[in-house]
PDB file of C-alpha atoms in Angstrom:
ATOM      1  CA  GLN A 131      -7.638 -11.589 -12.316  1.00  0.00           C
ATOM      2  CA  VAL A 132      -9.469  -8.995 -14.377  1.00  0.00           C
ATOM      3  CA  GLN A 133     -10.370 -10.032 -17.896  1.00  0.00           C
ATOM      4  CA  LEU A 134     -11.696  -7.714 -20.581  1.00  0.00           C
ATOM      5  CA  VAL A 135     -12.943  -9.137 -23.860  1.00  0.00           C
ATOM      6  CA  GLU A 136     -13.952  -6.809 -26.681  1.00  0.00           C
ATOM      7  CA  SER A 137     -16.261  -7.644 -29.562  1.00  0.00           C
ATOM      8  CA  GLY A 138     -18.288  -5.885 -32.218  1.00  0.00           C
ATOM      9  CA  GLY A 139     -15.639  -4.503 -34.511  1.00  0.00           C
ATOM     10  CA  GLY A 140     -15.846  -4.773 -38.282  1.00  0.00           C
ATOM     11  CA  LEU A 141     -15.963  -2.976 -41.612  1.00  0.00           C
ATOM     12  CA  VAL A 142     -18.469  -0.174 -42.114  1.00  0.00           C
ATOM     13  CA  GLN A 143     -18.959   2.621 -44.623  1.00  0.00           C
ATOM     14  CA  ALA A 144     -18.457   6.235 -43.663  1.00  0.00           C
ATOM     15  CA  GLY A 145     -21.562   7.579 -41.956  1.00  0.00           C
ATOM     16  CA  GLY A 146     -22.458   4.173 -40.572  1.00  0.00           C
ATOM     17  CA  SER A 147     -22.620   2.847 -37.016  1.00  0.00           C
ATOM     18  CA  LEU A 148     -21.081   0.111 -34.909  1.00  0.00           C
ATOM     19  CA  ARG A 149     -21.469  -0.914 -31.288  1.00  0.00           C
ATOM     20  CA  LEU A 150     -18.490  -2.318 -29.453  1.00  0.00           C
ATOM     21  CA  SER A 151     -18.886  -4.446 -26.344  1.00  0.00           C
ATOM     22  CA  CYS A 152     -16.445  -5.174 -23.552  1.00  0.00           C
ATOM     23  CA  ALA A 153     -17.276  -8.083 -21.261  1.00  0.00           C
ATOM     24  CA  ALA A 154     -15.555  -7.598 -17.904  1.00  0.00           C
ATOM     25  CA  SER A 155     -14.925 -10.302 -15.326  1.00  0.00           C
ATOM     26  CA  GLY A 156     -12.723 -11.145 -12.402  1.00  0.00           C
ATOM     27  CA  ARG A 157     -13.890  -8.766  -9.724  1.00  0.00           C
ATOM     28  CA  THR A 158     -16.460  -6.205  -8.691  1.00  0.00           C
ATOM     29  CA  PHE A 159     -16.046  -3.032 -10.683  1.00  0.00           C
ATOM     30  CA  SER A 160     -17.961  -0.668  -8.427  1.00  0.00           C
ATOM     31  CA  SER A 161     -14.800   1.351  -7.691  1.00  0.00           C
ATOM     32  CA  TYR A 162     -13.478   1.312 -11.242  1.00  0.00           C
ATOM     33  CA  THR A 163     -13.407   3.575 -14.239  1.00  0.00           C
ATOM     34  CA  MET A 164     -13.787   1.874 -17.608  1.00  0.00           C
ATOM     35  CA  GLY A 165     -12.344   3.358 -20.759  1.00  0.00           C
ATOM     36  CA  TRP A 166     -12.088   2.903 -24.489  1.00  0.00           C
ATOM     37  CA  PHE A 167      -8.889   3.691 -26.361  1.00  0.00           C
ATOM     38  CA  ARG A 168      -7.869   3.273 -29.978  1.00  0.00           C
ATOM     39  CA  GLN A 169      -4.688   2.921 -31.968  1.00  0.00           C
ATOM     40  CA  ALA A 170      -4.415   3.562 -35.687  1.00  0.00           C
ATOM     41  CA  PRO A 171      -1.515   2.194 -37.773  1.00  0.00           C
ATOM     42  CA  GLY A 172       1.630   4.224 -37.185  1.00  0.00           C
ATOM     43  CA  LYS A 173       0.033   6.309 -34.455  1.00  0.00           C
ATOM     44  CA  GLU A 174       0.087   6.284 -30.687  1.00  0.00           C
ATOM     45  CA  ARG A 175      -2.783   4.903 -28.692  1.00  0.00           C
ATOM     46  CA  GLU A 176      -5.302   7.603 -27.868  1.00  0.00           C
ATOM     47  CA  PHE A 177      -8.097   8.014 -25.366  1.00  0.00           C
ATOM     48  CA  VAL A 178     -11.652   7.820 -26.707  1.00  0.00           C
ATOM     49  CA  ALA A 179     -14.120   7.724 -23.804  1.00  0.00           C
ATOM     50  CA  ALA A 180     -14.504   6.725 -20.159  1.00  0.00           C
ATOM     51  CA  ILE A 181     -17.290   5.945 -17.725  1.00  0.00           C
ATOM     52  CA  ILE A 182     -17.390   5.768 -13.946  1.00  0.00           C
ATOM     53  CA  TRP A 183     -18.802   2.320 -13.274  1.00  0.00           C
ATOM     54  CA  SER A 184     -20.801   3.169 -10.182  1.00  0.00           C
ATOM     55  CA  GLY A 185     -22.417   6.493 -11.049  1.00  0.00           C
ATOM     56  CA  GLY A 186     -22.318   6.370 -14.838  1.00  0.00           C
ATOM     57  CA  SER A 187     -20.643   9.738 -15.424  1.00  0.00           C
ATOM     58  CA  THR A 188     -18.971   9.911 -18.808  1.00  0.00           C
ATOM     59  CA  TYR A 189     -16.126  11.760 -20.502  1.00  0.00           C
ATOM     60  CA  TYR A 190     -15.157  11.939 -24.180  1.00  0.00           C
ATOM     61  CA  ALA A 191     -12.301  12.974 -26.382  1.00  0.00           C
ATOM     62  CA  ASP A 192     -13.187  16.022 -28.456  1.00  0.00           C
ATOM     63  CA  SER A 193     -12.764  14.029 -31.671  1.00  0.00           C
ATOM     64  CA  VAL A 194     -15.691  11.730 -30.840  1.00  0.00           C
ATOM     65  CA  LYS A 195     -17.931  13.956 -28.740  1.00  0.00           C
ATOM     66  CA  GLY A 196     -21.469  13.969 -30.101  1.00  0.00           C
ATOM     67  CA  ARG A 197     -20.877  10.854 -32.219  1.00  0.00           C
ATOM     68  CA  PHE A 198     -19.850   8.176 -29.715  1.00  0.00           C
ATOM     69  CA  THR A 199     -21.636   7.106 -26.539  1.00  0.00           C
ATOM     70  CA  ILE A 200     -20.140   5.012 -23.750  1.00  0.00           C
ATOM     71  CA  SER A 201     -22.435   3.098 -21.412  1.00  0.00           C
ATOM     72  CA  ARG A 202     -22.386   0.134 -19.058  1.00  0.00           C
ATOM     73  CA  ASP A 203     -24.724  -2.645 -18.007  1.00  0.00           C
ATOM     74  CA  LYS A 204     -24.092  -3.519 -14.362  1.00  0.00           C
ATOM     75  CA  VAL A 205     -26.035  -6.766 -14.577  1.00  0.00           C
ATOM     76  CA  LYS A 206     -24.133  -8.033 -17.607  1.00  0.00           C
ATOM     77  CA  ASN A 207     -20.823  -6.519 -16.440  1.00  0.00           C
ATOM     78  CA  THR A 208     -20.402  -5.097 -19.913  1.00  0.00           C
ATOM     79  CA  VAL A 209     -19.270  -1.743 -21.238  1.00  0.00           C
ATOM     80  CA  TYR A 210     -20.439  -0.509 -24.629  1.00  0.00           C
ATOM     81  CA  LEU A 211     -19.226   2.035 -27.137  1.00  0.00           C
ATOM     82  CA  GLN A 212     -21.914   3.100 -29.582  1.00  0.00           C
ATOM     83  CA  MET A 213     -20.254   4.737 -32.557  1.00  0.00           C
ATOM     84  CA  ASN A 214     -22.363   6.751 -34.986  1.00  0.00           C
ATOM     85  CA  SER A 215     -21.495   8.928 -37.978  1.00  0.00           C
ATOM     86  CA  LEU A 216     -18.257   7.026 -38.398  1.00  0.00           C
ATOM     87  CA  LYS A 217     -15.446   8.587 -40.401  1.00  0.00           C
ATOM     88  CA  PRO A 218     -12.441   6.982 -42.132  1.00  0.00           C
ATOM     89  CA  GLU A 219     -10.223   8.586 -39.486  1.00  0.00           C
ATOM     90  CA  ASP A 220     -11.980   6.474 -36.839  1.00  0.00           C
ATOM     91  CA  THR A 221     -10.283   3.413 -38.320  1.00  0.00           C
ATOM     92  CA  ALA A 222      -8.199   1.790 -35.581  1.00  0.00           C
ATOM     93  CA  VAL A 223      -7.925  -1.097 -33.172  1.00  0.00           C
ATOM     94  CA  TYR A 224     -10.201  -0.276 -30.244  1.00  0.00           C
ATOM     95  CA  TYR A 225      -9.241  -1.379 -26.748  1.00  0.00           C
ATOM     96  CA  CYS A 226     -11.282  -1.629 -23.583  1.00  0.00           C
ATOM     97  CA  ALA A 227      -9.454  -0.789 -20.358  1.00  0.00           C
ATOM     98  CA  ALA A 228     -10.103  -0.612 -16.628  1.00  0.00           C
ATOM     99  CA  ARG A 229      -8.504   1.362 -13.827  1.00  0.00           C
ATOM    100  CA  MET A 230      -9.053   1.383 -10.104  1.00  0.00           C
ATOM    101  CA  GLY A 231     -10.550   4.573  -8.779  1.00  0.00           C
ATOM    102  CA  MET A 232     -13.181   6.929 -10.049  1.00  0.00           C
ATOM    103  CA  SER A 233     -11.239   9.353 -12.206  1.00  0.00           C
ATOM    104  CA  PHE A 234     -11.205  10.622 -15.771  1.00  0.00           C
ATOM    105  CA  GLN A 235      -7.438  10.733 -15.890  1.00  0.00           C
ATOM    106  CA  ARG A 236      -6.355   9.297 -19.218  1.00  0.00           C
ATOM    107  CA  SER A 237      -3.458   7.375 -17.741  1.00  0.00           C
ATOM    108  CA  GLY A 238      -3.191   4.735 -15.062  1.00  0.00           C
ATOM    109  CA  TYR A 239      -5.271   2.040 -16.660  1.00  0.00           C
ATOM    110  CA  ASP A 240      -4.267  -1.303 -15.189  1.00  0.00           C
ATOM    111  CA  TYR A 241      -6.112  -3.801 -17.334  1.00  0.00           C
ATOM    112  CA  TRP A 242      -6.544  -4.054 -21.088  1.00  0.00           C
ATOM    113  CA  GLY A 243      -8.457  -6.176 -23.542  1.00  0.00           C
ATOM    114  CA  GLN A 244      -6.998  -7.683 -26.687  1.00  0.00           C
ATOM    115  CA  GLY A 245      -8.583  -5.125 -29.001  1.00  0.00           C
ATOM    116  CA  THR A 246     -11.072  -5.231 -31.853  1.00  0.00           C
ATOM    117  CA  GLN A 247     -10.521  -3.816 -35.332  1.00  0.00           C
ATOM    118  CA  VAL A 248     -12.790  -1.088 -36.666  1.00  0.00           C
ATOM    119  CA  THR A 249     -12.386  -0.134 -40.316  1.00  0.00           C
ATOM    120  CA  VAL A 250     -14.356   2.715 -41.870  1.00  0.00           C
ATOM    121  CA  SER A 251     -14.312   2.915 -45.644  1.00  0.00           C
ATOM    122  CA  SER A 252     -14.800   6.156 -47.539  1.00  0.00           C
TER     123      SER A 252
END
């Protein structure tokens, strides 16, 4: 059973930084793609970033490119989302997700964490 547990959310002023963590367990993730998604109040969940676990290739939504960085630590089985230059519009619940296969398709994620709140004040 795959488990994903996010942490690191909080309240930050515009222009600040936060680092989210996603601790993954339950199986070997060498054939997985890990992603971060977010959902703001009243809006649909949207893709933020993804990383191929084995090779480390990354892919970003245009809205966060150049500000956010996704990475993974194979030893700790943890995925990170470093968020810099945060804006009020980044406010959302952020979810970690995992999907079998090495693909940057935005759909098809099989496993989800419980989410962590990020609030950016202006």
